[in-house]
Coordinates of C-alpha atoms and ligand atoms in Angstrom, one line a residue:
M8 CA -37.7 -54.0 -16.0
T9 CA -34.2 -53.3 -16.4
L10 CA -32.2 -53.8 -13.2
L11 CA -29.8 -50.9 -12.1
D12 CA -26.3 -51.8 -11.5
D13 CA -25.9 -49.6 -8.3
P14 CA -22.9 -47.6 -7.5
D15 CA -20.6 -48.4 -4.5
T16 CA -21.6 -47.2 -1.1
G17 CA -18.1 -46.7 0.0
L18 CA -18.1 -49.5 2.7
A19 CA -14.6 -50.3 3.8
P20 CA -13.5 -53.6 2.6
L21 CA -13.1 -56.7 4.8
Q22 CA -9.4 -57.7 5.8
F23 CA -9.3 -61.5 4.6
A24 CA -6.9 -64.0 6.2
V25 CA -5.6 -66.3 3.7
T26 CA -4.5 -69.9 4.5
K27 CA -3.2 -71.5 1.2
N28 CA -4.0 -75.1 0.4
L29 CA -1.0 -77.1 0.7
A30 CA -2.5 -80.0 -1.0
A31 CA -3.4 -77.9 -4.0
K32 CA -3.8 -79.5 -7.4
T33 CA -0.6 -79.4 -9.5
T34 CA -0.7 -77.6 -12.6
A35 CA -0.8 -80.7 -14.6
Q36 CA -3.8 -81.9 -12.4
R37 CA -5.6 -78.6 -12.8
E38 CA -5.0 -78.5 -16.5
E39 CA -6.5 -81.9 -16.9
L40 CA -9.7 -80.8 -14.9
L41 CA -9.9 -77.8 -17.2
R42 CA -9.7 -79.6 -20.5
D43 CA -13.4 -80.8 -20.6
P44 CA -15.0 -79.8 -17.3
V45 CA -18.5 -81.3 -16.5
F46 CA -20.8 -78.9 -14.7
G47 CA -20.2 -78.8 -11.1
T48 CA -18.2 -81.9 -10.6
A49 CA -14.7 -80.2 -10.0
F50 CA -13.8 -77.6 -7.4
T51 CA -10.9 -75.1 -7.1
D52 CA -8.4 -75.3 -4.2
H53 CA -9.7 -72.7 -2.0
M54 CA -13.0 -71.4 -0.6
V55 CA -14.3 -68.0 1.0
D56 CA -15.9 -68.5 4.6
I57 CA -17.3 -65.5 6.5
C58 CA -19.1 -65.8 9.9
W59 CA -22.1 -63.8 11.0
S60 CA -23.6 -63.7 14.3
V61 CA -26.2 -61.5 16.0
G62 CA -23.8 -59.8 18.3
G63 CA -20.9 -59.8 15.9
G64 CA -22.2 -59.0 12.7
W65 CA -20.0 -60.3 9.8
H66 CA -16.5 -61.4 11.0
R67 CA -13.6 -63.8 10.4
P68 CA -13.5 -63.2 6.8
R69 CA -11.2 -66.1 5.4
V70 CA -9.9 -67.7 2.2
Q71 CA -9.1 -71.3 3.1
P72 CA -8.4 -74.6 1.5
Y73 CA -11.3 -76.1 -0.2
G74 CA -12.8 -79.0 2.0
P75 CA -15.5 -80.4 4.1
L76 CA -17.4 -78.2 6.5
S77 CA -17.7 -79.2 10.2
L78 CA -21.5 -79.0 11.2
D79 CA -23.3 -79.9 14.3
P80 CA -26.0 -82.3 13.6
A81 CA -28.5 -79.8 15.0
A82 CA -27.4 -76.9 12.6
A83 CA -30.8 -75.3 11.9
V84 CA -30.1 -75.6 8.1
L85 CA -30.3 -79.3 8.2
H86 CA -33.8 -79.3 9.7
Y87 CA -35.5 -76.2 8.4
G88 CA -33.7 -75.3 5.2
Q89 CA -32.7 -71.7 6.2
E90 CA -30.3 -71.5 2.9
I91 CA -29.9 -69.2 0.2
F92 CA -27.2 -69.2 -2.8
E93 CA -26.2 -67.3 -6.0
G94 CA -24.7 -68.4 -9.3
I95 CA -22.1 -66.1 -11.4
K96 CA -19.3 -66.9 -13.8
A97 CA -15.9 -65.6 -14.1
Y98 CA -14.7 -65.3 -17.8
R99 CA -11.4 -65.4 -19.1
H100 CA -10.6 -62.6 -22.0
A101 CA -8.2 -63.1 -24.6
D102 CA -5.6 -60.9 -23.0
G103 CA -5.8 -63.3 -19.9
S104 CA -7.7 -60.9 -17.7
I105 CA -10.5 -62.4 -15.5
H106 CA -13.9 -60.6 -15.6
T107 CA -17.3 -61.2 -14.2
F108 CA -20.8 -60.1 -15.2
R109 CA -23.0 -57.7 -13.4
P110 CA -21.9 -59.0 -9.9
R111 CA -23.7 -56.3 -7.8
Q112 CA -27.0 -57.7 -9.2
N113 CA -26.2 -61.0 -8.0
G114 CA -25.2 -59.4 -4.6
L115 CA -28.5 -57.5 -4.5
R116 CA -30.5 -60.5 -5.2
L117 CA -28.7 -62.4 -2.6
Q118 CA -29.8 -59.6 -0.3
R119 CA -33.3 -60.1 -1.4
S120 CA -33.2 -63.9 -0.9
A121 CA -31.8 -63.2 2.6
R122 CA -34.6 -60.8 3.5
R123 CA -37.4 -63.6 2.6
L124 CA -35.4 -66.5 4.4
A125 CA -34.7 -64.4 7.5
L126 CA -31.0 -64.4 7.0
P127 CA -28.6 -61.6 7.4
E128 CA -28.0 -59.3 4.3
L129 CA -24.4 -59.4 3.1
P130 CA -23.4 -55.9 2.1
V131 CA -22.9 -56.0 -1.9
E132 CA -19.4 -54.7 -1.5
Y133 CA -18.6 -57.7 0.8
F134 CA -20.2 -60.0 -2.0
V135 CA -18.0 -58.4 -4.6
Q136 CA -14.8 -58.5 -2.7
S137 CA -15.6 -62.2 -1.9
L138 CA -15.5 -63.1 -5.4
R139 CA -12.2 -61.1 -5.9
E140 CA -10.5 -62.7 -2.9
L141 CA -11.2 -66.2 -4.3
I142 CA -10.1 -65.3 -7.8
A143 CA -6.9 -63.8 -6.2
V144 CA -5.8 -67.2 -5.2
D145 CA -7.6 -69.5 -7.6
G146 CA -7.4 -67.4 -10.9
A147 CA -5.5 -70.2 -12.6
W148 CA -8.8 -72.2 -12.4
V149 CA -10.5 -69.8 -14.9
P150 CA -10.3 -71.9 -18.1
S151 CA -9.8 -70.1 -21.5
G152 CA -11.6 -72.5 -23.9
A153 CA -14.6 -71.8 -26.0
D154 CA -17.9 -71.5 -23.8
Q155 CA -15.8 -72.3 -20.6
S156 CA -15.9 -70.3 -17.4
L157 CA -15.4 -70.6 -13.5
Y158 CA -18.9 -70.9 -12.1
L159 CA -18.8 -69.1 -8.7
R160 CA -21.3 -70.5 -6.2
P161 CA -21.9 -68.0 -3.2
F162 CA -24.0 -69.5 -0.5
M163 CA -25.1 -68.7 3.0
F164 CA -26.9 -70.9 5.7
A165 CA -28.0 -71.2 9.3
K166 CA -25.2 -72.9 11.3
E167 CA -26.6 -72.3 14.8
A168 CA -27.0 -75.7 16.6
F169 CA -30.6 -75.0 17.7
L170 CA -33.9 -77.1 17.0
G171 CA -36.3 -74.3 17.6
V172 CA -38.0 -72.7 14.7
R173 CA -36.8 -69.2 14.5
P174 CA -34.2 -67.4 12.5
A175 CA -30.6 -68.6 13.3
N176 CA -28.5 -66.4 15.5
K177 CA -25.3 -67.9 13.7
V178 CA -24.9 -68.0 10.0
N179 CA -21.9 -68.7 7.5
Y180 CA -21.4 -67.4 3.9
Y181 CA -19.0 -69.3 1.7
V182 CA -18.0 -68.8 -1.9
I183 CA -16.9 -72.1 -3.7
A184 CA -16.0 -72.3 -7.5
S185 CA -16.2 -74.9 -10.3
P186 CA -14.8 -74.9 -13.8
V187 CA -17.6 -75.3 -16.4
G188 CA -18.1 -76.0 -20.0
A189 CA -21.2 -75.9 -21.9
Y190 CA -24.4 -76.8 -19.8
F191 CA -26.4 -78.7 -22.3
K192 CA -24.4 -81.3 -24.3
G193 CA -24.7 -80.2 -27.7
G194 CA -24.4 -76.5 -26.8
A195 CA -27.4 -74.4 -27.9
K196 CA -29.4 -77.0 -29.7
P197 CA -33.3 -76.8 -28.8
V198 CA -34.3 -78.3 -25.6
S199 CA -37.5 -80.3 -24.9
I200 CA -39.7 -79.3 -21.9
W201 CA -42.3 -81.1 -19.9
L202 CA -45.3 -79.1 -18.6
S203 CA -45.8 -79.8 -14.9
E204 CA -49.4 -80.0 -14.0
D205 CA -49.3 -81.9 -10.8
Y206 CA -46.8 -80.0 -8.9
A207 CA -45.8 -76.3 -8.3
R208 CA -42.5 -74.9 -7.8
A209 CA -43.7 -71.8 -5.7
G210 CA -46.8 -70.4 -4.5
K211 CA -48.3 -67.0 -3.9
G212 CA -46.4 -65.3 -1.1
G213 CA -44.0 -68.2 -1.0
T214 CA -40.2 -68.2 -1.7
G215 CA -40.2 -68.3 -5.5
A216 CA -38.4 -65.1 -6.0
A217 CA -35.7 -66.3 -3.7
K218 CA -32.8 -68.4 -4.7
T219 CA -33.2 -70.8 -1.7
G220 CA -32.5 -74.6 -1.8
G221 CA -36.3 -75.5 -0.9
N222 CA -37.2 -74.2 -4.4
Y223 CA -34.8 -76.5 -6.1
A224 CA -35.7 -79.5 -3.8
A225 CA -39.5 -78.9 -4.8
S226 CA -38.5 -79.0 -8.6
L227 CA -36.5 -82.5 -8.4
L228 CA -39.5 -84.8 -8.6
P229 CA -41.2 -82.9 -11.4
Q230 CA -37.8 -82.7 -13.1
A231 CA -37.4 -86.7 -12.7
E232 CA -40.8 -86.7 -14.4
A233 CA -39.5 -84.6 -17.2
Y234 CA -36.6 -87.0 -17.6
E235 CA -39.1 -90.0 -17.8
E236 CA -41.2 -88.3 -20.4
G237 CA -37.9 -87.9 -22.5
C238 CA -37.8 -84.1 -21.8
D239 CA -34.6 -82.0 -20.8
Q240 CA -36.5 -79.6 -18.5
V241 CA -39.5 -79.0 -16.6
V242 CA -41.8 -75.7 -16.8
F243 CA -44.1 -74.7 -14.0
L244 CA -47.4 -73.1 -13.9
D245 CA -48.9 -70.7 -11.2
Q246 CA -52.3 -71.4 -9.7
D247 CA -53.8 -69.4 -12.4
R248 CA -52.3 -71.6 -15.1
N249 CA -49.9 -68.7 -16.0
V250 CA -46.5 -69.9 -17.1
E251 CA -43.9 -69.1 -14.4
E252 CA -40.4 -70.7 -15.3
L253 CA -38.1 -73.7 -15.6
G254 CA -36.5 -75.4 -12.8
G255 CA -33.3 -73.2 -13.3
M256 CA -34.0 -70.9 -16.0
N257 CA -36.5 -67.9 -17.0
I258 CA -38.6 -68.3 -20.0
V259 CA -39.0 -65.8 -22.9
F260 CA -41.5 -65.7 -25.8
V261 CA -40.8 -63.9 -29.2
Y262 CA -44.2 -62.7 -30.9
K263 CA -44.2 -62.3 -34.8
D264 CA -44.2 -58.4 -34.5
G265 CA -40.9 -58.6 -32.5
T266 CA -42.4 -58.1 -29.3
I267 CA -40.7 -60.1 -26.6
V268 CA -42.7 -61.2 -23.6
T269 CA -41.7 -62.8 -20.3
P270 CA -43.8 -63.7 -17.1
Q271 CA -43.4 -61.3 -14.3
S272 CA -44.6 -62.1 -10.9
D273 CA -43.3 -62.4 -7.3
S274 CA -43.1 -66.2 -7.5
I275 CA -40.2 -66.1 -10.3
L276 CA -36.5 -65.7 -9.9
E277 CA -35.5 -62.5 -11.5
G278 CA -32.8 -63.6 -13.6
I279 CA -29.9 -61.4 -14.4
T280 CA -29.4 -63.3 -17.9
R281 CA -33.0 -62.6 -19.0
D282 CA -32.7 -58.9 -17.8
S283 CA -29.4 -58.5 -19.8
L284 CA -30.9 -60.3 -23.0
L285 CA -33.9 -58.1 -22.9
Q286 CA -31.8 -54.8 -22.5
L287 CA -29.8 -56.0 -25.8
A288 CA -33.2 -56.6 -27.3
V289 CA -34.5 -53.2 -26.6
D290 CA -31.1 -51.6 -27.7
R291 CA -32.1 -53.4 -31.1
G292 CA -35.5 -51.8 -31.0
H293 CA -37.8 -54.7 -29.6
K294 CA -40.6 -54.0 -27.5
V295 CA -40.3 -56.0 -24.2
E296 CA -43.2 -56.7 -21.9
G297 CA -43.3 -58.3 -18.4
R298 CA -46.7 -59.7 -17.9
D299 CA -48.8 -63.0 -17.2
V300 CA -48.5 -65.6 -20.1
S301 CA -51.2 -68.3 -19.7
I302 CA -50.3 -71.8 -21.0
D303 CA -53.3 -71.3 -23.3
E304 CA -51.7 -68.2 -24.6
W305 CA -48.4 -70.0 -25.3
R306 CA -50.0 -73.1 -27.1
S307 CA -52.5 -71.2 -29.1
G308 CA -49.9 -68.5 -30.0
V309 CA -47.7 -71.4 -31.4
A310 CA -50.7 -72.9 -33.2
S311 CA -51.7 -69.7 -34.7
G312 CA -48.1 -68.6 -35.5
D313 CA -48.1 -65.4 -33.3
I314 CA -45.2 -66.8 -31.2
V315 CA -42.4 -67.4 -33.4
E316 CA -39.5 -68.3 -30.8
V317 CA -39.6 -69.4 -27.2
F318 CA -36.2 -69.8 -25.2
A319 CA -35.0 -70.4 -21.8
C320 CA -32.1 -68.4 -20.2
G321 CA -30.0 -68.3 -17.1
T322 CA -26.4 -67.9 -16.1
A323 CA -25.5 -71.7 -16.5
A324 CA -26.8 -72.3 -20.0
V325 CA -27.0 -68.9 -21.2
V326 CA -29.8 -69.2 -23.7
A327 CA -31.7 -72.4 -24.7
P328 CA -34.2 -72.4 -27.5
I329 CA -37.2 -74.5 -26.8
G330 CA -37.8 -77.0 -29.4
V331 CA -40.8 -79.0 -27.9
L332 CA -43.3 -78.5 -25.4
K333 CA -44.8 -81.6 -23.9
G334 CA -47.4 -82.2 -21.6
R335 CA -50.1 -84.7 -20.6
G336 CA -51.7 -85.8 -24.0
F337 CA -49.9 -83.3 -26.3
F338 CA -46.6 -82.8 -27.9
D339 CA -46.2 -79.2 -29.5
E340 CA -43.2 -78.6 -31.7
Q341 CA -42.0 -75.1 -31.0
P342 CA -40.9 -72.5 -33.8
T343 CA -37.3 -71.9 -33.6
G344 CA -35.9 -68.5 -35.1
P345 CA -32.6 -66.5 -35.2
L346 CA -33.3 -64.2 -32.2
A347 CA -32.5 -66.4 -29.2
L348 CA -29.3 -67.4 -30.8
S349 CA -28.2 -64.1 -31.9
L350 CA -28.9 -62.5 -28.5
R351 CA -26.9 -65.5 -27.0
E352 CA -23.8 -64.5 -29.2
E353 CA -24.1 -60.9 -28.4
L354 CA -24.4 -61.5 -24.6
T355 CA -21.4 -63.9 -24.6
D356 CA -19.3 -61.7 -26.8
I357 CA -19.7 -59.1 -24.3
Q358 CA -19.1 -61.8 -21.3
Y359 CA -15.9 -63.0 -23.1
G360 CA -14.7 -59.4 -24.2
R361 CA -15.1 -59.9 -27.9
R362 CA -17.6 -57.1 -28.1
E363 CA -17.7 -53.7 -26.4
D364 CA -19.5 -53.5 -23.1
T365 CA -21.5 -50.4 -23.8
H366 CA -23.6 -51.0 -20.5
G367 CA -20.8 -51.3 -18.3
W368 CA -21.6 -54.8 -17.0
L369 CA -18.3 -56.2 -16.8
V370 CA -16.4 -56.1 -13.6
R371 CA -12.5 -57.1 -13.6
L372 CA -11.8 -59.6 -10.8
D373 CA -8.0 -60.1 -11.1
G374 CA -5.3 -57.4 -10.7
Ligands
LIG29 C1 -35.3 -70.9 -10.9 C2 -34.4 -70.0 -11.8 N1 -34.8 -69.1 -12.6 C3 -34.0 -68.3 -13.2 C4 -32.6 -68.4 -13.3 C5 -31.9 -67.5 -14.1 O1 -31.2 -66.6 -13.2 P1 -29.7 -66.0 -13.9 O2 -30.0 -65.6 -15.2 O3 -29.5 -64.8 -12.8 O4 -28.8 -67.1 -13.6 C6 -32.0 -69.3 -12.3 C7 -30.5 -69.4 -12.2 O5 -29.8 -69.6 -13.0 C8 -32.8 -70.2 -11.5 O6 -32.3 -71.0 -10.7

């Protein structure tokens, strides 16, 4: 199930117009914000903005001061939710250079999301260039502390002011960025998961495989239920009671013979972290399977000792071992083992330049 990091197609780069933020944070203010960043609360001084229209294609590429967008109240996104996004990080290496991880995969996934949401497909070259352009002005915002990074949030939505239900003829693509530290307080300590039985995140033929706001909107009520139940995160099932994924992370099961199994279906977001961790596991000689895992297989596998580790993974949190699965009428402690954390260490070592990048996953963003 390994995704291929495609080669360049040779598309000419866009010519970005850069407008510097005259009210940019001072060095002291930025350093204060970088000291202990809380996920998604502070933003850099600039953002990328590219327009698209049916007649004009991708045009007016800009880097401009970070700030509010002006939106017509009839903008289609506000009514019908035609929106997609990505999440990817920039890492500072010990020599000061700035790198990102498998950006072409995020660019290709943005294209798949665009197809499903009837939005225009941004060429992958433009996607990668948009990250470089933002880093060119806001590189100083990439923090250098342990587990810190600059979270990049590319997104695209229907801007056309039109209340008819059809794909918009005017769309904008943006990239904003936010310095982040560890996603879960307490680092990689095991998380507790609430099994959502009343709510689905996605349906067959729906938008589950796309990174679109509606999927996350649908996950908020069950996530609130998880908090009420004292759990950190929620896990969803499909209509056949197969495990799908968490609200914002994929799930992986480790069996006692070393086989690693992860749900694979067209209602799950194909995670780049998961793909990379599974590749590292294959490199170590593990067998990896993408297939249905029913909730009964999960619970009975843990009870019998066949399943020896369960973990969640995604860009924001990297790897989160699952310590508890709670559902209506049950509380199953989960076995934890060394694999999740050692794969996490290997992956983050590559991302932060502490270990050789034998798969060619890193792409330098500065210089
Ligand atoms: C619903 C969902 N599943 C899985 C993932 C993991 O994807 P990735 O590893 O590409 O971040 C994410 C995003 O992080 C997500 O939002």
